[in-house]
Every structure is written in C-alpha cells, then in structure tokens.
CSV table of C-alpha atoms and ligand atoms in Angstrom, one decimal:
chain,number,residue,atom,x,y,z
E,103,UNK,CA,0.0,0.0,0.0
E,104,UNK,CA,1.2,3.5,-0.9
E,105,UNK,CA,0.0,7.0,0.1
E,106,UNK,CA,-1.1,8.9,-3.0
E,107,UNK,CA,-1.9,12.6,-3.3
E,108,UNK,CA,-5.3,12.4,-5.1
E,109,UNK,CA,-7.3,15.3,-6.6
E,110,UNK,CA,-10.5,15.8,-4.7
E,111,UNK,CA,-11.6,19.0,-6.5
E,112,UNK,CA,-10.6,21.7,-8.9
E,113,UNK,CA,-11.7,25.3,-9.6
E,114,UNK,CA,-10.6,28.5,-11.2
E,115,UNK,CA,-11.2,32.2,-11.3
E,116,UNK,CA,-10.6,34.6,-14.2
E,117,UNK,CA,-11.0,38.3,-14.0
E,118,UNK,CA,-14.0,39.7,-16.0
E,119,UNK,CA,-12.0,42.0,-18.2
E,120,UNK,CA,-11.2,40.3,-21.6
E,121,UNK,CA,-8.5,42.0,-23.6
E,122,UNK,CA,-8.3,41.0,-27.3
E,123,UNK,CA,-5.0,41.2,-29.3
E,124,UNK,CA,-6.4,44.1,-31.3
E,125,UNK,CA,-6.3,46.2,-28.1
E,126,UNK,CA,-2.5,46.4,-28.4
E,127,UNK,CA,-2.6,47.7,-32.0
E,128,UNK,CA,-3.4,51.3,-30.8
E,129,UNK,CA,-0.3,51.8,-28.8
E,130,UNK,CA,2.3,49.3,-30.2
E,131,UNK,CA,3.7,48.3,-33.6
E,132,UNK,CA,2.0,44.9,-33.4
E,133,UNK,CA,-1.0,43.1,-34.9
E,134,UNK,CA,-3.6,40.5,-34.0
E,135,UNK,CA,-2.1,38.5,-36.9
E,136,UNK,CA,1.5,38.5,-35.5
E,137,UNK,CA,0.4,37.6,-32.0
E,138,UNK,CA,-1.9,34.8,-33.2
E,139,UNK,CA,0.6,33.2,-35.6
E,140,UNK,CA,3.7,33.5,-33.3
E,141,UNK,CA,2.0,32.5,-30.0
E,142,UNK,CA,-1.5,31.1,-30.5
E,143,UNK,CA,-2.8,33.8,-28.1
E,144,UNK,CA,-6.1,35.5,-29.1
E,145,UNK,CA,-7.1,37.2,-25.9
E,146,UNK,CA,-6.2,37.3,-22.2
E,147,UNK,CA,-7.9,38.5,-18.9
E,148,UNK,CA,-6.5,41.4,-16.8
E,149,UNK,CA,-7.4,41.9,-13.2
E,150,UNK,CA,-9.6,44.9,-12.3
E,151,UNK,CA,-8.6,47.6,-9.8
E,152,UNK,CA,-8.5,46.0,-6.3
E,153,UNK,CA,-8.3,42.5,-7.7
E,154,UNK,CA,-5.1,40.9,-6.6
E,155,UNK,CA,-3.3,37.6,-6.7
E,156,UNK,CA,-4.7,36.6,-3.2
E,157,UNK,CA,-8.3,37.7,-4.0
E,158,UNK,CA,-8.2,35.6,-7.2
E,159,UNK,CA,-6.5,32.7,-5.5
E,160,UNK,CA,-9.1,32.7,-2.7
E,161,UNK,CA,-12.0,32.6,-5.2
E,162,UNK,CA,-10.4,29.7,-7.1
E,163,UNK,CA,-9.9,27.9,-3.8
E,164,UNK,CA,-13.5,28.4,-2.8
E,165,UNK,CA,-14.6,26.8,-6.1
E,166,UNK,CA,-12.1,23.9,-5.7
E,167,UNK,CA,-13.4,23.3,-2.2
E,168,UNK,CA,-17.0,23.4,-3.4
E,169,UNK,CA,-16.1,20.8,-6.1
E,170,UNK,CA,-14.5,18.7,-3.4
E,171,UNK,CA,-17.5,19.0,-1.1
E,172,UNK,CA,-15.2,20.3,1.6
E,173,UNK,CA,-14.9,23.3,3.8
E,174,UNK,CA,-11.7,25.3,4.5
E,175,UNK,CA,-11.6,23.8,8.0
E,176,UNK,CA,-11.1,20.4,6.5
E,177,UNK,CA,-7.9,21.4,4.8
E,178,UNK,CA,-4.5,21.3,6.6
E,179,UNK,CA,-2.4,23.5,4.4
E,180,UNK,CA,-2.5,26.1,1.6
E,181,UNK,CA,0.3,26.5,-1.0
E,182,UNK,CA,0.2,29.4,-3.4
E,183,UNK,CA,2.5,29.2,-6.4
E,184,UNK,CA,3.1,32.8,-7.5
E,185,UNK,CA,5.7,35.3,-8.6
E,186,UNK,CA,3.3,38.2,-8.1
E,187,UNK,CA,2.2,38.1,-4.5
E,188,UNK,CA,0.1,41.2,-3.3
E,189,UNK,CA,3.0,42.3,-1.0
E,190,UNK,CA,6.6,41.3,-0.4
E,191,UNK,CA,5.2,39.7,2.7
E,192,UNK,CA,3.1,38.2,4.3
E,193,UNK,CA,2.5,35.5,1.8
E,194,UNK,CA,-0.4,35.4,-0.6
E,195,UNK,CA,-1.1,32.0,1.0
E,196,UNK,CA,-1.8,33.4,4.4
E,197,UNK,CA,-4.0,36.1,2.8
E,198,UNK,CA,-6.0,33.2,1.2
E,199,UNK,CA,-6.1,31.4,4.5
E,200,UNK,CA,-7.6,34.5,6.1
E,201,UNK,CA,-10.1,35.1,3.3
E,202,UNK,CA,-11.3,31.5,3.7
E,203,UNK,CA,-11.7,32.0,7.4
E,204,UNK,CA,-9.1,29.2,8.1
E,205,UNK,CA,-7.5,29.6,11.6
E,206,UNK,CA,-5.6,26.4,11.7
E,207,UNK,CA,-3.0,24.5,9.5
E,208,UNK,CA,-0.2,26.3,7.7
E,209,UNK,CA,0.1,28.3,4.5
E,210,UNK,CA,3.1,29.5,2.4
E,211,UNK,CA,4.0,30.8,-1.1
E,212,UNK,CA,6.2,29.0,-3.5
E,213,UNK,CA,8.1,30.9,-6.2
E,214,UNK,CA,9.3,29.1,-9.3
E,215,UNK,CA,7.8,31.5,-11.9
E,216,UNK,CA,6.0,29.6,-14.7
E,217,UNK,CA,7.2,26.2,-13.3
E,218,UNK,CA,5.6,27.2,-9.9
E,219,UNK,CA,2.6,25.0,-10.1
E,220,UNK,CA,4.6,21.9,-11.0
E,221,UNK,CA,6.9,22.6,-8.1
E,222,UNK,CA,3.9,23.1,-5.8
E,223,UNK,CA,2.3,19.8,-6.8
E,224,UNK,CA,5.6,18.0,-6.1
E,225,UNK,CA,5.9,19.8,-2.7
E,226,UNK,CA,2.3,19.1,-1.7
E,227,UNK,CA,2.8,15.5,-2.7
E,228,UNK,CA,5.9,15.2,-0.5
E,229,UNK,CA,4.0,16.7,2.5
E,230,UNK,CA,1.0,14.4,2.0
E,231,UNK,CA,3.2,11.3,1.6
E,232,UNK,CA,5.2,12.2,4.7
E,233,UNK,CA,2.0,12.6,6.7
E,234,UNK,CA,2.5,16.3,7.4
E,235,UNK,CA,-1.0,17.1,6.1
E,236,UNK,CA,-4.1,15.1,5.0
E,237,UNK,CA,-5.5,17.7,2.6
E,238,UNK,CA,-3.8,20.6,0.9
E,239,UNK,CA,-5.1,23.4,-1.3
E,240,UNK,CA,-2.6,23.9,-4.1
E,241,UNK,CA,-3.2,27.1,-5.9
E,242,UNK,CA,-1.5,28.9,-8.9
E,243,UNK,CA,-2.3,32.6,-9.0
E,244,UNK,CA,-0.8,35.5,-10.9
E,245,UNK,CA,-1.3,39.2,-11.7
E,246,UNK,CA,1.4,39.5,-14.4
E,247,UNK,CA,-0.4,42.7,-15.7
E,248,UNK,CA,1.3,44.5,-12.8
E,249,UNK,CA,4.8,43.6,-13.9
E,250,UNK,CA,4.6,44.3,-17.7
E,251,UNK,CA,6.4,47.0,-19.7
E,252,UNK,CA,3.5,48.3,-21.9
E,253,UNK,CA,6.1,49.7,-24.3
E,254,UNK,CA,7.7,46.3,-25.0
E,255,UNK,CA,5.8,44.5,-27.7
E,256,UNK,CA,7.9,41.4,-27.3
E,257,UNK,CA,6.6,40.7,-23.8
E,258,UNK,CA,3.5,42.7,-22.9
E,259,UNK,CA,1.2,40.9,-25.4
E,260,UNK,CA,2.0,37.5,-24.0
E,261,UNK,CA,0.7,37.5,-20.4
E,262,UNK,CA,-2.6,37.4,-18.6
E,263,UNK,CA,-4.0,37.2,-15.0
E,264,UNK,CA,-6.0,34.4,-13.2
E,265,UNK,CA,-5.9,31.7,-10.7
E,266,UNK,CA,-6.6,27.9,-10.5
E,267,UNK,CA,-6.7,25.6,-7.5
E,268,UNK,CA,-6.7,21.9,-6.6
E,269,UNK,CA,-7.6,20.1,-3.4
E,270,UNK,CA,-5.2,17.2,-2.9
E,271,UNK,CA,-6.0,14.5,-0.4
E,272,UNK,CA,-3.9,11.7,1.0
E,273,UNK,CA,-5.5,8.4,0.0
E,274,UNK,CA,-4.2,4.8,-0.1
E,275,UNK,CA,-3.2,3.3,-3.4
E,276,UNK,CA,-1.9,-0.1,-4.5
E,277,UNK,CA,1.5,1.4,-5.4
E,278,UNK,CA,1.1,0.8,-9.1
E,279,UNK,CA,0.8,3.2,-12.1
E,280,UNK,CA,-2.9,2.4,-12.1
E,281,UNK,CA,-3.5,4.4,-8.8
E,282,UNK,CA,-5.2,7.7,-8.9
E,283,UNK,CA,-3.1,10.6,-7.7
E,284,UNK,CA,0.4,11.9,-8.2
E,285,UNK,CA,2.6,9.1,-9.6
E,286,UNK,CA,5.9,10.8,-10.5
E,287,UNK,CA,7.7,14.2,-10.3
E,288,UNK,CA,10.8,15.5,-12.1
E,289,UNK,CA,12.1,18.9,-11.1
E,290,UNK,CA,15.1,21.0,-12.4
E,291,UNK,CA,16.6,24.4,-12.3
E,292,UNK,CA,19.7,26.1,-13.6
E,293,UNK,CA,20.5,29.6,-12.4
E,294,UNK,CA,23.1,30.0,-15.0
E,295,UNK,CA,20.2,31.1,-17.2
E,296,UNK,CA,18.9,33.7,-14.8
E,297,UNK,CA,19.3,36.5,-17.3
E,298,UNK,CA,17.0,35.0,-20.0
E,299,UNK,CA,13.9,35.8,-18.0
E,300,UNK,CA,13.7,38.0,-15.0
E,301,UNK,CA,11.9,41.0,-13.4
E,302,UNK,CA,14.3,44.0,-13.2
E,303,UNK,CA,13.1,45.1,-9.7
E,304,UNK,CA,12.4,43.8,-6.2
E,305,UNK,CA,13.6,44.4,-2.7
E,306,UNK,CA,17.2,45.2,-3.8
E,307,UNK,CA,16.0,47.9,-6.1
E,308,UNK,CA,13.2,49.6,-4.1
E,309,UNK,CA,10.7,49.2,-6.9
E,310,UNK,CA,8.6,46.3,-8.2
E,311,UNK,CA,10.1,46.3,-11.7
E,312,UNK,CA,9.0,44.8,-15.0
E,313,UNK,CA,9.4,41.5,-16.9
E,314,UNK,CA,12.4,41.2,-19.3
E,315,UNK,CA,12.8,38.2,-21.5
E,316,UNK,CA,15.1,36.9,-24.3
E,317,UNK,CA,12.1,35.2,-25.9
E,318,UNK,CA,13.9,33.3,-28.7
E,319,UNK,CA,16.4,31.8,-26.2
E,320,UNK,CA,13.6,30.8,-23.7
E,321,UNK,CA,11.7,29.3,-26.6
E,322,UNK,CA,14.8,27.1,-27.6
E,323,UNK,CA,15.2,25.9,-24.0
E,324,UNK,CA,11.5,25.1,-23.7
E,325,UNK,CA,11.4,23.0,-26.7
E,326,UNK,CA,14.5,21.1,-25.7
E,327,UNK,CA,13.7,20.6,-22.0
E,328,UNK,CA,10.0,20.1,-21.7
E,329,UNK,CA,9.7,16.8,-23.5
E,330,UNK,CA,12.8,15.5,-21.7
E,331,UNK,CA,11.4,16.3,-18.2
E,332,UNK,CA,8.0,14.8,-19.1
E,333,UNK,CA,9.6,11.6,-20.5
E,334,UNK,CA,11.9,11.4,-17.4
E,335,UNK,CA,8.9,11.6,-15.1
E,336,UNK,CA,6.9,9.0,-17.2
E,337,UNK,CA,10.0,6.8,-17.2
E,338,UNK,CA,10.1,6.7,-13.4
E,339,UNK,CA,6.8,4.6,-13.5
E,340,UNK,CA,7.7,2.7,-16.7
E,341,UNK,CA,5.3,4.6,-19.0
E,342,UNK,CA,5.8,6.6,-22.2
E,343,UNK,CA,3.9,9.2,-24.3
E,344,UNK,CA,1.8,6.4,-25.7
E,345,UNK,CA,0.2,5.9,-22.3
E,346,UNK,CA,-0.8,9.5,-21.8
E,347,UNK,CA,-4.5,10.6,-22.0
E,348,UNK,CA,-3.8,14.3,-21.7
E,349,UNK,CA,-0.8,16.6,-21.7
E,350,UNK,CA,-1.8,19.6,-19.6
E,351,UNK,CA,1.2,21.9,-20.4
E,352,UNK,CA,2.2,25.3,-19.2
E,353,UNK,CA,0.4,27.7,-21.6
E,354,UNK,CA,3.0,30.0,-22.9
E,355,UNK,CA,3.1,29.5,-26.7
E,356,UNK,CA,1.1,27.2,-29.0
E,357,UNK,CA,4.3,26.5,-31.0
E,358,UNK,CA,6.1,25.3,-27.8
E,359,UNK,CA,3.0,23.2,-26.8
E,360,UNK,CA,2.9,21.6,-30.3
E,361,UNK,CA,6.6,20.9,-30.5
E,362,UNK,CA,6.7,19.3,-27.0
E,363,UNK,CA,3.7,17.0,-27.8
E,364,UNK,CA,5.2,16.0,-31.1
E,365,UNK,CA,8.6,15.1,-29.5
E,366,UNK,CA,6.6,13.0,-27.0
E,367,UNK,CA,4.6,11.3,-29.8
E,368,UNK,CA,1.3,12.6,-28.4
E,369,UNK,CA,-1.2,14.0,-30.9
E,370,UNK,CA,-2.4,17.5,-30.4
E,371,UNK,CA,-6.0,16.1,-29.8
E,372,UNK,CA,-4.7,14.8,-26.5
E,373,UNK,CA,-3.3,18.2,-25.3
E,374,UNK,CA,-5.4,20.6,-23.3
E,375,UNK,CA,-4.9,24.0,-24.9
E,376,UNK,CA,-6.2,27.2,-23.3
E,377,UNK,CA,-3.4,29.7,-24.3
E,378,UNK,CA,-5.8,31.2,-26.9
E,379,UNK,CA,-8.1,32.5,-24.2
E,380,UNK,CA,-5.8,33.0,-21.2
E,381,UNK,CA,-2.4,34.0,-22.6
E,382,UNK,CA,0.5,33.0,-20.4
E,383,UNK,CA,-0.7,33.2,-16.8
E,384,UNK,CA,2.6,31.8,-15.4
E,385,UNK,CA,2.0,29.6,-12.3
E,386,UNK,CA,-1.7,29.8,-12.8
E,387,UNK,CA,-1.7,28.4,-16.3
E,388,UNK,CA,-1.7,24.7,-15.5
E,389,UNK,CA,-4.4,24.7,-12.8
E,390,UNK,CA,-6.5,27.0,-15.1
E,391,UNK,CA,-6.0,24.4,-17.9
E,392,UNK,CA,-6.9,21.5,-15.6
E,393,UNK,CA,-10.1,23.2,-14.4
E,394,UNK,CA,-11.0,24.2,-18.0
E,395,UNK,CA,-10.2,20.7,-19.3
E,396,UNK,CA,-12.6,19.2,-16.7
E,397,UNK,CA,-15.3,21.8,-17.5
E,398,UNK,CA,-15.0,21.0,-21.2
E,399,UNK,CA,-15.4,17.3,-20.5
E,400,UNK,CA,-11.9,16.5,-21.8
E,401,UNK,CA,-10.3,15.3,-18.5
E,402,UNK,CA,-12.2,12.4,-16.7
E,403,UNK,CA,-11.5,10.4,-13.6
E,404,UNK,CA,-8.9,7.8,-14.2
E,405,UNK,CA,-7.2,9.7,-17.1
E,406,UNK,CA,-3.3,9.7,-17.1
E,407,UNK,CA,-2.2,13.4,-17.2
E,408,UNK,CA,1.3,14.9,-17.8
E,409,UNK,CA,1.8,18.5,-16.5
E,410,UNK,CA,5.0,20.2,-17.6
E,411,UNK,CA,6.3,23.8,-17.4
E,412,UNK,CA,9.4,26.0,-17.8
E,413,UNK,CA,10.0,29.5,-16.6
E,414,UNK,CA,12.3,32.1,-15.1
E,415,UNK,CA,15.3,30.7,-13.3
E,416,UNK,CA,15.4,28.8,-15.5
E,417,UNK,CA,13.2,26.3,-13.6
E,418,UNK,CA,11.3,23.4,-15.2
E,419,UNK,CA,9.8,20.1,-14.4
E,420,UNK,CA,6.9,17.7,-14.9
E,421,UNK,CA,4.4,15.9,-12.7
E,422,UNK,CA,2.5,12.8,-13.8
E,423,UNK,CA,-0.9,12.2,-12.1
E,424,UNK,CA,-3.9,10.0,-12.7
E,425,UNK,CA,-7.0,12.2,-12.3
C,206,ACO,N1,4.4,42.3,-32.7
C,206,ACO,C1,5.1,42.3,-33.8
C,206,ACO,N2,6.4,42.0,-33.9
C,206,ACO,C2,7.0,41.6,-32.8
C,206,ACO,C3,6.3,41.4,-31.6
C,206,ACO,C4,5.0,41.8,-31.5
C,206,ACO,N3,4.2,41.7,-30.4
C,206,ACO,N4,7.2,41.0,-30.7
C,206,ACO,C5,8.4,40.8,-31.3
C,206,ACO,N5,8.3,41.2,-32.6
C,206,ACO,C6,9.3,41.1,-33.6
C,206,ACO,C7,10.7,41.2,-33.0
C,206,ACO,O1,11.1,42.5,-32.7
C,206,ACO,C8,11.5,40.6,-34.2
C,206,ACO,O2,11.7,41.6,-35.1
C,206,ACO,P1,13.2,41.7,-35.8
C,206,ACO,O3,13.3,40.4,-36.5
C,206,ACO,O4,13.0,42.9,-36.7
C,206,ACO,O5,14.1,41.9,-34.7
C,206,ACO,C9,10.5,39.6,-34.8
C,206,ACO,O6,9.2,39.9,-34.3
C,206,ACO,C10,10.8,38.1,-34.4
C,206,ACO,O7,11.1,38.1,-33.0
C,206,ACO,P2,11.4,36.8,-32.2
C,206,ACO,O8,11.7,37.1,-30.8
C,206,ACO,O9,12.4,36.0,-33.0
C,206,ACO,O10,10.0,36.0,-32.4
C,206,ACO,P3,9.6,34.6,-32.0
C,206,ACO,O11,9.1,33.9,-33.1
C,206,ACO,O12,10.7,33.9,-31.2
C,206,ACO,O13,8.4,34.9,-31.0
C,206,ACO,C11,8.0,34.9,-28.6
C,206,ACO,C12,8.7,35.6,-29.8
C,206,ACO,C13,6.6,34.8,-28.8
C,206,ACO,C14,8.3,35.7,-27.4
C,206,ACO,C15,8.7,33.5,-28.5
C,206,ACO,O14,10.0,33.6,-28.6
C,206,ACO,C16,8.3,32.8,-27.2
C,206,ACO,O15,7.2,32.4,-27.0
C,206,ACO,N6,9.3,32.6,-26.4
C,206,ACO,C17,9.1,31.8,-25.2
C,206,ACO,C18,8.4,32.5,-24.1
C,206,ACO,C19,8.1,31.5,-23.0
C,206,ACO,O16,7.8,30.4,-23.2
C,206,ACO,N7,8.1,31.9,-21.8
C,206,ACO,C20,7.8,30.9,-20.8
C,206,ACO,C21,8.2,31.3,-19.6
C,206,ACO,S1,7.5,32.8,-19.1
C,206,ACO,C22,7.8,33.0,-17.5
C,206,ACO,O17,8.5,32.2,-16.9
C,206,ACO,C23,7.3,34.2,-16.8
C-alpha cells in the first residue's frame, strides 16, 4: 500500500476583463495576426482595480473546495505558487487562509515562476506522503499585468491574469501506475540562465520592476527541456507518451506546446490548450487548464495526465498524475 496525493476538487477564477489582441494595435507596432501566428494567443484577462493575486486565489480555492464538497476547516495547508504576491510579505497563501476563514493549519507561497505549479504539486505530494498534512489546497495565481512593460511589444502581449486551485487528499493506493493521484515528479533548475527571463526590480532595487525576456532563447530551452522532463517523469513509472491521455502543459506559446507534444509522440488532440483564451498566466496556467479541461469534459476520472512547465530561473519540471 502506498500513500497517494489524489485530486478531490478543482476550480478556477478569471477576471471579467477580456483584452483581445487588437487592443494592443493602438499603442504598439504589433498586430492581432502577429500575436496569433507566433503565439496562438487571441485574448487574455486582466485583473480589475482592487483585484489581486490573493483575491483571485481565494476565489479559485472556494470553487475547488465546493467541487470537493469540503470546507476550508477540513484542509490542513495552503500552498500558493506565485511570482506576483500582493505584497513582499506576508505570503499570498496566508491572505488566502484569512479570506477563507481558516484559523488552523499552515500556509506558504512557492516561487518558481512559470514552473511554480509543477513545483507546488511536487511539494504538496511530499507533504502528504510524509503525513505532514491530509489535505492541501494547491493554488497557482498571478497578476502579471502588474509587472509588464507596456512599451515592450515582445513581452506585454504574452501574459494574462488568473488563478486555479486543486484540493489534494492523501489516499491509499496499490502502489502501481494504475493508482489515482500523483505518480511521479521530475524537477530541475539552472540559475546560469537567470538573465534569460527576469523582473528588473524587487527588494534590492526599491521598486517592483517589469518583466524582461530573451524570448527566442527561452523558446529554444523550452522545446529542448519540456519533452525531456516529461519523459523522465513518465520513465520513473515505466510509462511513455503512448500511455498519456492528456498533456496539460504550461500555456506560454502554442508552438512550444505543439513541439513538445510532437517530441513525446502525443497527438495535439490529446493536449489541453487554453493559451488562446488566457495567454501566459505563469504559475496559474496549469491549474487553469486543468479546471478548464474538466469543464470541457476532456479530463475524466482515471485519465493519465502529464503536466509540464518551464519559466524564469530557468526552472522546469513535470508531474504525472492520474485524475
Ligand atoms: N508584434 C510584432 N512584432 C514583434 C512582436 C509583436 N508583439 N514581438 C516581437 N516582434 C518582432 C521582433 O522585434 C522581431 O523583429 P526583428 O526580426 O525585426 O528583430 C521579430 O518579431 C521576431 O522576434 P522573435 O523574438 O524571434 O520572435 P519569436 O518567433 O521567437 O516569438 C516569442 C517571440 C513569442 C516571445 C517566442 O520567442 C516565445 O514564445 N518565447 C518563449 C516565451 C516563453 O515560453 N516563456 C515561458 C516562460 S514565461 C515565465 O516564466 C514568466
């Protein structure tokens, strides 16, 4: 018998404001056509005034709890994967804890940029398997609209805001790849690539700063590393791309998503794609895609899922789970 971190519920929150690509044509030398063909993005959501990472995270968490049929008191921990917390501290996770009226358990943020949700799943899995908690809310939430340079056409058109959440619960499995829950994790980072993707502000500068990216280089690393990490995670449990029901990738660029699926031998029909509607929501993109995939009727109980992501750091990784 093996302890498995099994998904009990999923939910998401998107801000109401939809911004189509054409909205950037007024202020930048860009076009809907360029953005669609180079990225697959058609629109994104931006948070309203007063809407923050923690308020969106709390709403996604409420929806995941509802789907699980649980109350906040029945959860032992909250992990928020984010690079855009409301404040330097306290953590967005403790703000979510407070918004949910949770007075027990523990809450913390985890920062691995676009790979944040994959890192958070691996961390929650370790806590559940170690018996440190019985149920954990794992949330990805971002407000990248607050850290964009609106004069830089090569970055500001790519990102969006939103939040997604899962409730993970420790359950007993047979110890085989047929079990529901998290089956394998593969994490990597290499700080030698720190200058490819970063925010040029923070505590050391006294201002929040804006996102800077060498897009072409990040693209090259993504195509090279994502299929490798996904295959390494599948290999841990003796599986391959042929066994996968759904790839639920980080939603940064449709060309990266297609290239990764192709390298893994998985047809695009078995990939959950939301980048056209959400843009790149960094750590929120995978839980948003999981929740959307369930809403669309794509992801069903028992399906074998691969989640994979790469982002600033560089940090990347993959988690295999049976829904
Ligand atoms: N509109 C029109 N032209 C543009 C735009 C735009 N919005 N942005 C860039 N261009 C121009 C460039 O200036 C360049 O012009 P030049 O040839 O005259 O210099 C030309 O388009 C091609 O630029 P590239 O950067 O080579 O374009 P590319 O096809 O690589 O697409 C993109 C750029 C979309 C950024 C792509 O490289 C990409 O998706 N990179 C990966 C991003 C990513 O995955 N990030 C994930 C992590 S994000 C995180 O962790 C926060």
